[in-house]
Amino acid sequence: MKKEFAVIGLGRFGGSICRALAEEGMEVMAIDSNEDRVNEFARIASHAVVGDTTDESVIKGLGIRNFDHVIVAIGDNIQASILTTLILKELGVNKITVKAQNDYHEKVLRKIGADHVVHPERDMGKRIAHSIVSNNVLDYLELSDEHSIVEIVANEKLAGHSIIDLDIRAKYGINIVAIKRKNEIIVSPQANEKIQYDDILIVIGADVDINRFEKKVMS
């Protein structure tokens, strides 16, 4: 089943996450108090809503408690960000990621129960969206607009098979450049290297090919 996300705040940061999630085929509700921004995302998101998320009745009315993950990407209004996060937490939202303006803001967000706090100047929206969509991806680094390096946790489908058996390069056009296994790092692993359950595969390739590999092998 598709995961359902809500993105609150459609500025540059929230907008980039909303677009990336939509491109991943996820169900996304886009929410902002600014009607023009909401109209901009009406064709991108599954649902686009004008609303003040500091009002508990508004959040309840949107049914946000039922979403798998809510991203609070409110701009410069720290008070609105904190109050929205607090309401979401009290309503029992499963997972909450919040954009922080500074270290003090982050401390407050963590104290009130935010599951994940991000700083836009340190994290790219696309990278964050990718990591929250996939349970197997630990890290995601863009090399260019179309190519990335990702760390993927090996599941049961991969465990026990050698790299040559899986034929990942021929089938998906991606390369395993290293394997992290507990305290060991195997750089440029041999074709006959057998992948073990919970190995961390460091994979390089085009984004479309990495996504194809994740969907077919890792899901």
Backbone as numpy.savetxt, mean C-alpha at the origin, in Angstrom:
# Nx Ny Nz CAx CAy CAz Cx Cy Cz
-11.21 -11.91 -3.09 -12.04 -10.71 -3.09 -11.18 -9.46 -3.09
-11.69 -8.41 -3.74 -10.95 -7.15 -3.74 -10.97 -6.53 -2.35
-9.84 -5.91 -1.98 -9.81 -5.16 -0.73 -10.49 -3.82 -0.96
-11.08 -3.30 0.11 -11.75 -2.01 0.03 -10.98 -0.98 0.84
-10.67 0.15 0.19 -9.91 1.22 0.82 -10.71 2.51 0.81
-10.43 3.34 1.82 -10.97 4.71 1.82 -9.78 5.65 1.96
-9.75 6.67 1.13 -8.68 7.68 1.20 -9.33 9.00 1.59
-8.93 9.53 2.74 -9.49 10.79 3.24 -8.46 11.90 3.02
-8.81 12.85 2.19 -7.88 13.93 1.85 -7.30 13.68 0.47
-7.66 14.51 -0.50 -7.29 14.26 -1.90 -6.31 15.29 -2.44
-5.37 15.70 -1.59 -4.29 16.57 -2.06 -3.31 15.77 -2.89
-2.11 16.28 -3.07 -1.12 15.60 -3.93 -0.80 14.21 -3.40
-0.62 14.09 -2.08 -0.25 12.80 -1.48 -1.42 11.82 -1.51
-2.57 12.24 -0.99 -3.74 11.37 -0.97 -4.20 11.02 -2.38
-4.09 12.00 -3.27 -4.47 11.76 -4.66 -3.61 10.71 -5.33
-2.30 10.74 -5.04 -1.39 9.76 -5.65 -1.70 8.35 -5.15
-2.04 8.22 -3.87 -2.40 6.92 -3.32 -3.72 6.44 -3.94
-4.67 7.33 -4.05 -5.97 6.99 -4.62 -5.81 6.48 -6.05
-5.02 7.18 -6.85 -4.79 6.77 -8.24 -4.10 5.41 -8.30
-3.06 5.23 -7.47 -2.30 3.97 -7.50 -3.15 2.79 -7.08
-3.99 2.98 -6.07 -4.88 1.90 -5.63 -5.90 1.56 -6.72
-6.42 2.59 -7.37 -7.38 2.37 -8.45 -6.73 1.61 -9.60
-5.47 1.96 -9.90 -4.73 1.28 -10.97 -4.48 -0.19 -10.62
-4.40 -0.49 -9.31 -4.20 -1.87 -8.87 -5.52 -2.65 -8.90
-6.60 -1.97 -9.27 -7.90 -2.65 -9.37 -8.64 -2.75 -8.05
-8.24 -1.95 -7.06 -8.89 -1.98 -5.75 -10.16 -1.12 -5.73
-11.06 -1.45 -4.81 -12.24 -0.62 -4.56 -11.79 0.55 -3.68
-11.99 1.77 -4.14 -11.51 2.94 -3.39 -12.62 3.97 -3.23
-12.84 4.40 -1.99 -13.72 5.54 -1.73 -12.84 6.76 -1.48
-13.00 7.78 -2.28 -12.22 9.02 -2.15 -13.07 10.06 -1.42
-12.52 10.65 -0.35 -13.28 11.58 0.50 -12.49 12.86 0.71
-13.15 13.99 0.57 -12.51 15.29 0.84 -13.61 16.30 1.14
-13.26 17.34 1.88 -14.23 18.39 2.17 -14.36 19.37 1.01
-13.41 19.30 0.06 -13.39 20.20 -1.09 -14.10 19.54 -2.28
-15.19 20.14 -2.70 -16.02 19.54 -3.75 -15.27 19.42 -5.08
-14.43 20.43 -5.40 -13.69 20.39 -6.67 -12.74 19.19 -6.72
-12.08 18.91 -5.60 -11.17 17.76 -5.56 -11.95 16.45 -5.70
-13.08 16.39 -5.03 -13.91 15.17 -5.12 -14.36 14.94 -6.56
-14.77 16.01 -7.23 -15.20 15.89 -8.63 -14.06 15.40 -9.53
-12.85 15.83 -9.19 -11.67 15.41 -9.97 -11.45 13.90 -9.89
-11.80 13.30 -8.74 -11.56 11.88 -8.54 -12.79 11.01 -8.77
-13.88 11.64 -9.21 -15.13 10.89 -9.41 -14.97 9.78 -10.44
-14.12 9.99 -11.45 -13.92 8.97 -12.49 -12.78 8.01 -12.16
-11.99 8.35 -11.17 -10.83 7.52 -10.82 -11.19 6.51 -9.73
-11.82 7.00 -8.68 -12.18 6.14 -7.54 -13.51 5.42 -7.80
-13.75 4.36 -7.02 -15.03 3.65 -7.12 -16.18 4.54 -6.66
-15.91 5.32 -5.60 -16.88 6.27 -5.06 -16.11 7.53 -4.66
-16.68 8.69 -4.88 -16.07 9.95 -4.47 -17.11 10.76 -3.70
-16.74 11.18 -2.49 -17.73 11.78 -1.58 -17.19 13.06 -0.96
-18.05 14.07 -0.91 -17.73 15.30 -0.17 -18.16 15.09 1.27
-17.23 15.32 2.21 -17.60 15.12 3.61 -16.57 15.63 4.58
-17.04 16.06 5.75 -16.18 16.51 6.85 -15.97 15.33 7.79
-14.78 14.74 7.74 -14.53 13.52 8.52 -14.21 13.79 9.99
-14.26 15.06 10.40 -14.14 15.35 11.83 -15.51 15.23 12.50
-16.54 14.99 11.70 -17.90 14.80 12.20 -18.18 13.30 12.24
-18.33 12.76 13.44 -18.51 11.32 13.60 -19.72 10.80 12.83
-20.79 11.58 12.78 -21.99 11.13 12.08 -21.75 10.98 10.58
-20.87 11.83 10.03 -20.52 11.74 8.60 -19.77 10.44 8.33
-18.78 10.13 9.17 -18.00 8.90 9.01 -18.89 7.67 9.15
-19.76 7.69 10.13 -20.68 6.56 10.32 -21.58 6.38 9.11
-22.05 7.49 8.57 -22.94 7.45 7.41 -22.28 6.88 6.17
-20.94 7.00 6.09 -20.21 6.48 4.93 -19.91 4.99 5.06
-20.17 4.44 6.24 -19.91 3.01 6.46 -18.43 2.65 6.43
-17.58 3.59 6.83 -16.13 3.39 6.74 -15.64 2.24 7.64
-16.37 1.95 8.68 -15.96 0.87 9.59 -15.81 -0.46 8.86
-16.51 -0.62 7.75 -16.48 -1.88 7.01 -15.32 -1.98 6.02
-14.53 -0.90 5.87 -13.43 -0.92 4.91 -12.23 -1.66 5.50
-11.45 -2.30 4.61 -10.26 -3.04 5.06 -9.17 -2.11 5.56
-9.05 -0.94 4.94 -7.93 -0.04 5.25 -8.36 1.38 4.95
-8.12 2.29 5.88 -8.42 3.71 5.67 -7.12 4.50 5.72
-6.89 5.33 4.71 -5.70 6.18 4.66 -6.12 7.61 4.91
-5.61 8.21 5.98 -5.93 9.60 6.32 -4.80 10.47 5.76
-5.09 11.19 4.68 -4.07 11.99 4.01 -4.43 13.47 4.03
-5.03 13.89 5.14 -5.46 15.30 5.29 -4.24 16.21 5.26
-4.38 17.34 4.58 -3.25 18.26 4.35 -2.64 18.90 5.58
-2.75 20.21 5.68 -2.04 20.94 6.74 -2.81 21.03 8.05
-4.04 20.57 8.07 -4.87 20.69 9.27 -4.60 19.51 10.21
-3.61 19.68 11.10 -3.21 18.61 12.01 -4.35 18.22 12.94
-5.12 19.20 13.39 -6.24 18.93 14.29 -7.27 18.02 13.62
-7.58 18.31 12.36 -8.54 17.49 11.62 -8.02 16.09 11.41
-6.72 15.98 11.16 -6.08 14.67 10.97 -6.19 13.82 12.23
-5.87 14.43 13.37 -5.91 13.72 14.65 -7.34 13.33 15.02
-8.26 14.26 14.88 -9.65 13.99 15.24 -10.25 12.89 14.34
-9.96 12.96 13.04 -10.45 11.93 12.12 -9.90 10.56 12.50
-8.60 10.50 12.79 -7.96 9.24 13.19 -8.58 8.69 14.46
-8.83 9.56 15.41 -9.43 9.15 16.69 -10.83 8.56 16.48
-11.62 9.21 15.64 -12.98 8.72 15.36 -12.91 7.35 14.67
-12.01 7.23 13.69 -11.86 5.95 12.98 -11.48 4.83 13.94
-10.57 5.16 14.86 -10.11 4.16 15.83 -11.26 3.74 16.75
-12.02 4.71 17.21 -13.13 4.42 18.12 -14.24 3.61 17.43
-14.36 3.78 16.12 -15.37 3.03 15.36 -14.90 1.61 15.05
-13.62 1.33 15.32 -13.11 -0.03 15.12 -12.64 -0.34 13.72
-12.17 0.69 12.99 -11.62 0.45 11.65 -10.43 -0.50 11.75
-10.38 -1.48 10.85 -9.39 -2.55 10.92 -7.95 -2.05 10.84
-7.65 -1.19 9.86 -6.28 -0.70 9.67 -6.31 0.75 9.25
-5.48 1.57 9.91 -5.46 3.01 9.65 -4.03 3.46 9.37
-3.82 4.06 8.19 -2.54 4.67 7.84 -2.76 6.18 7.79
-1.86 6.94 8.43 -2.06 8.39 8.51 -0.81 9.14 8.07
-1.02 10.20 7.31 0.05 11.10 6.89 0.38 12.05 8.05
1.66 12.14 8.41 2.08 13.04 9.50 2.79 14.26 8.92
2.55 15.40 9.56 3.20 16.64 9.13 4.61 16.77 9.71
4.78 16.24 10.92 6.08 16.36 11.60 6.19 15.26 12.67
7.31 15.22 13.37 7.54 14.17 14.37 6.55 14.25 15.54
6.19 15.47 15.94 5.24 15.63 17.04 3.87 15.06 16.64
3.46 15.40 15.43 2.20 14.89 14.90 2.22 13.36 14.89
3.34 12.79 14.47 3.47 11.32 14.43 3.31 10.72 15.83
3.94 11.34 16.83 3.84 10.83 18.21 2.39 10.78 18.68
1.65 11.85 18.40 0.24 11.91 18.80 -0.55 10.83 18.07
-0.33 10.68 16.76 -1.05 9.68 15.97 -0.80 8.27 16.49
0.43 7.99 16.85 0.76 6.66 17.37 0.10 6.42 18.73
0.03 7.47 19.55 -0.58 7.34 20.87 -2.07 7.06 20.79
-2.73 7.59 19.75 -4.17 7.38 19.64 -4.52 6.15 18.80
-3.47 5.43 18.35 -3.73 4.12 17.75 -3.59 3.97 16.26
-2.96 4.95 15.56 -2.73 4.78 14.13 -1.83 3.56 13.91
-2.21 2.70 12.96 -1.43 1.48 12.71 -0.14 1.78 11.97
-0.17 2.76 11.09 1.01 3.09 10.30 1.03 4.58 10.06
2.18 5.22 10.28 2.32 6.67 10.08 3.37 6.90 9.01
3.04 7.73 8.04 3.97 8.01 6.94 4.24 9.51 6.83
5.43 9.81 6.32 5.82 11.19 6.05 5.96 11.34 4.54
5.16 12.18 3.92 5.19 12.32 2.46 6.57 12.64 1.90
7.37 13.39 2.68 8.70 13.75 2.18 9.65 12.56 2.17
9.28 11.49 2.88 10.12 10.30 2.94 9.56 9.14 2.14
8.27 9.14 1.93 7.61 8.00 1.27 6.81 8.46 0.08
6.87 7.70 -0.98 6.09 8.02 -2.17 4.73 7.34 -2.10
3.71 8.05 -2.57 2.37 7.47 -2.53 2.27 6.13 -3.23
2.93 6.00 -4.36 2.84 4.74 -5.12 3.45 3.59 -4.34
4.57 3.87 -3.67 5.25 2.82 -2.90 4.36 2.34 -1.75
3.73 3.29 -1.07 2.87 2.93 0.07 1.66 2.14 -0.42
1.05 2.61 -1.50 -0.12 1.91 -2.04 0.22 0.47 -2.38
1.37 0.28 -3.00 1.77 -1.07 -3.40 1.95 -1.97 -2.19
2.57 -1.44 -1.15 2.85 -2.27 0.03 1.58 -2.62 0.81
0.56 -1.76 0.79 -0.66 -2.07 1.55 -1.60 -2.97 0.77
-1.44 -3.01 -0.56 -2.27 -3.90 -1.36 -1.81 -5.34 -1.22
-0.49 -5.56 -1.22 0.04 -6.92 -1.21 0.53 -7.33 0.16
0.09 -8.50 0.63 0.55 -9.02 1.92 1.96 -9.58 1.82
2.44 -9.85 0.60 3.73 -10.49 0.42 4.88 -9.51 0.21
4.56 -8.28 -0.20 5.61 -7.31 -0.50 6.04 -6.58 0.76
7.35 -6.68 1.08 7.88 -6.02 2.26 8.36 -4.61 1.94
8.98 -4.45 0.78 9.49 -3.14 0.41 9.38 -2.96 -1.09
9.34 -1.71 -1.51 9.09 -1.39 -2.91 9.87 -0.13 -3.23
10.79 -0.21 -4.20 11.63 0.92 -4.56 11.55 1.18 -6.05
11.09 2.36 -6.42 11.01 2.71 -7.84 12.39 3.04 -8.37
12.78 2.38 -9.48 14.03 2.72 -10.16 13.77 3.77 -11.23
12.59 3.68 -11.82 12.16 4.64 -12.84 10.64 4.63 -12.86
10.04 5.28 -13.84 8.58 5.30 -13.94 8.01 3.91 -14.20
8.83 3.03 -14.76 8.31 1.72 -15.18 9.01 0.52 -14.56
10.11 0.74 -13.84 10.88 -0.38 -13.27 11.08 -0.20 -11.76
11.09 -1.33 -11.06 11.22 -1.29 -9.60 12.02 -2.48 -9.07
12.44 -2.35 -7.82 12.99 -3.47 -7.06 12.02 -3.72 -5.91
11.62 -4.98 -5.72 10.71 -5.30 -4.62 11.27 -6.44 -3.78
10.91 -6.44 -2.51 11.21 -7.56 -1.62 9.91 -8.34 -1.41
9.91 -9.60 -1.80 8.71 -10.43 -1.74 8.96 -11.65 -0.85
8.05 -11.92 0.06 8.17 -13.08 0.93 7.68 -14.33 0.18
8.52 -15.36 0.13 8.17 -16.60 -0.56 7.06 -17.34 0.18
6.03 -17.74 -0.56 4.92 -18.48 0.04 5.02 -19.97 -0.27
3.95 -20.71 0.02 3.96 -22.17 -0.19 4.10 -22.54 -1.67
3.59 -21.68 -2.55 3.65 -21.99 -3.99 5.09 -22.00 -4.50
5.95 -21.20 -3.88 7.34 -21.09 -4.33 8.28 -22.02 -3.57
7.94 -22.30 -2.31 8.83 -23.09 -1.45 9.08 -24.49 -2.02
10.36 -24.91 -1.98 10.73 -26.24 -2.45 11.08 -26.31 -3.92
10.85 -25.21 -4.65 11.18 -25.18 -6.08 12.47 -24.40 -6.30
13.26 -24.85 -7.26 14.47 -24.12 -7.61 14.11 -22.97 -8.55
15.04 -22.03 -8.70 14.82 -20.88 -9.58 14.61 -21.35 -11.02
15.39 -22.36 -11.43 15.26 -22.86 -12.80 13.93 -23.59 -13.02
13.44 -24.28 -11.97 12.14 -24.95 -12.07 11.02 -23.94 -12.28
11.09 -22.84 -11.56 10.03 -21.83 -11.64 10.10 -21.04 -12.95
11.32 -20.95 -13.52 11.51 -20.27 -14.81 10.92 -18.86 -14.80
11.16 -18.14 -13.69 10.55 -16.82 -13.49 10.97 -15.82 -14.55
12.25 -15.88 -14.95 12.74 -14.90 -15.92 12.04 -15.06 -17.27
11.90 -16.32 -17.72 11.27 -16.55 -19.02 9.76 -16.28 -18.98
9.11 -16.69 -17.88 7.66 -16.56 -17.79 7.20 -15.14 -17.49
7.97 -14.43 -16.67 7.50 -13.12 -16.20 8.43 -11.96 -16.56
9.63 -12.26 -17.07 10.54 -11.20 -17.46 11.17 -10.46 -16.29
11.20 -11.11 -15.11 11.81 -10.49 -13.93 12.97 -11.36 -13.44
13.83 -10.77 -12.63 15.01 -11.48 -12.14 15.08 -11.46 -10.61
15.43 -12.61 -10.02 15.73 -12.66 -8.58 17.22 -12.35 -8.43
17.53 -11.17 -7.89 18.93 -10.75 -7.80 19.57 -11.17 -6.47
18.75 -11.46 -5.48 19.28 -11.91 -4.20 18.17 -12.58 -3.38
18.57 -13.39 -2.43 17.65 -14.04 -1.50 18.13 -13.78 -0.08
17.25 -13.25 0.76 17.55 -13.10 2.19 16.97 -14.31 2.91
17.82 -15.05 3.60 17.38 -16.25 4.31 17.89 -16.17 5.75
16.99 -15.78 6.66 17.36 -15.55 8.07 18.49 -14.52 8.11
19.69 -14.90 8.59 20.79 -13.93 8.68 21.72 -13.97 7.48
21.33 -14.73 6.46 22.17 -14.92 5.28 21.60 -14.18 4.08
22.48 -13.64 3.25 22.04 -13.03 1.99 22.78 -13.74 0.85
22.00 -14.33 -0.06 22.57 -15.02 -1.22 22.46 -14.08 -2.41
23.59 -13.53 -2.83 23.61 -12.59 -3.95 23.77 -13.36 -5.26
23.03 -12.95 -6.28 23.03 -13.64 -7.58 22.90 -15.16 -7.40
21.78 -15.62 -6.83 21.62 -17.05 -6.56 21.72 -17.90 -7.82
22.26 -19.11 -7.66 22.40 -20.04 -8.78 21.02 -20.53 -9.23
20.93 -20.98 -10.47 19.65 -21.44 -11.02 19.09 -22.63 -10.26
19.99 -23.44 -9.66 19.52 -24.63 -8.93 19.24 -24.35 -7.45
19.32 -23.08 -7.04 19.05 -22.72 -5.65 17.56 -22.95 -5.35
17.27 -23.73 -4.32 15.88 -23.99 -3.95 15.37 -22.91 -3.00
14.20 -22.41 -3.31 13.59 -21.37 -2.48 12.94 -22.03 -1.28
13.14 -21.41 -0.11 12.55 -21.93 1.11 11.40 -21.03 1.55
10.46 -21.63 2.27 9.32 -20.86 2.79 9.82 -19.71 3.66
9.29 -18.52 3.46 9.65 -17.30 4.19 10.97 -16.69 3.75
11.62 -17.22 2.69 12.74 -16.52 2.07 12.25 -15.15 1.61
13.12 -14.16 1.65 12.77 -12.85 1.08 13.48 -12.74 -0.26
12.69 -12.70 -1.32 13.23 -12.62 -2.67 13.36 -11.16 -3.08
14.56 -10.76 -3.49 14.75 -9.40 -3.98 14.67 -9.47 -5.50
13.60 -8.90 -6.03 13.25 -9.05 -7.45 13.35 -7.71 -8.16
13.88 -7.73 -9.38 13.97 -6.52 -10.19 13.27 -6.75 -11.52
12.57 -5.73 -12.02 11.91 -5.86 -13.30 10.96 -4.72 -13.58
10.26 -4.83 -14.69 9.25 -3.83 -15.05 8.05 -3.98 -14.11
7.42 -2.87 -13.78 6.28 -2.89 -12.84 5.18 -3.82 -13.32
4.88 -3.80 -14.64 3.79 -4.65 -15.16 4.12 -6.12 -14.98
5.41 -6.49 -15.15 5.81 -7.88 -15.00 5.81 -8.31 -13.54
6.26 -7.41 -12.65 6.25 -7.72 -11.21 4.81 -7.91 -10.73
3.92 -7.04 -11.18 2.51 -7.14 -10.79 1.90 -8.46 -11.29
2.27 -8.84 -12.50 1.77 -10.09 -13.09 2.25 -11.29 -12.27
3.51 -11.25 -11.85 4.09 -12.32 -11.03 3.38 -12.41 -9.68
3.16 -11.26 -9.07 2.48 -11.22 -7.76 1.08 -11.82 -7.85
0.33 -11.44 -8.89 -1.06 -11.88 -9.00 -1.18 -13.37 -9.29
-0.26 -13.89 -10.12 -0.37 -15.30 -10.53 0.28 -16.24 -9.54
1.39 -15.84 -8.96 2.16 -16.76 -8.11 2.00 -16.49 -6.62
1.86 -15.22 -6.25 1.89 -14.87 -4.83 0.51 -14.80 -4.20
-0.55 -14.76 -4.99 -1.90 -14.60 -4.40 -2.44 -15.92 -3.91
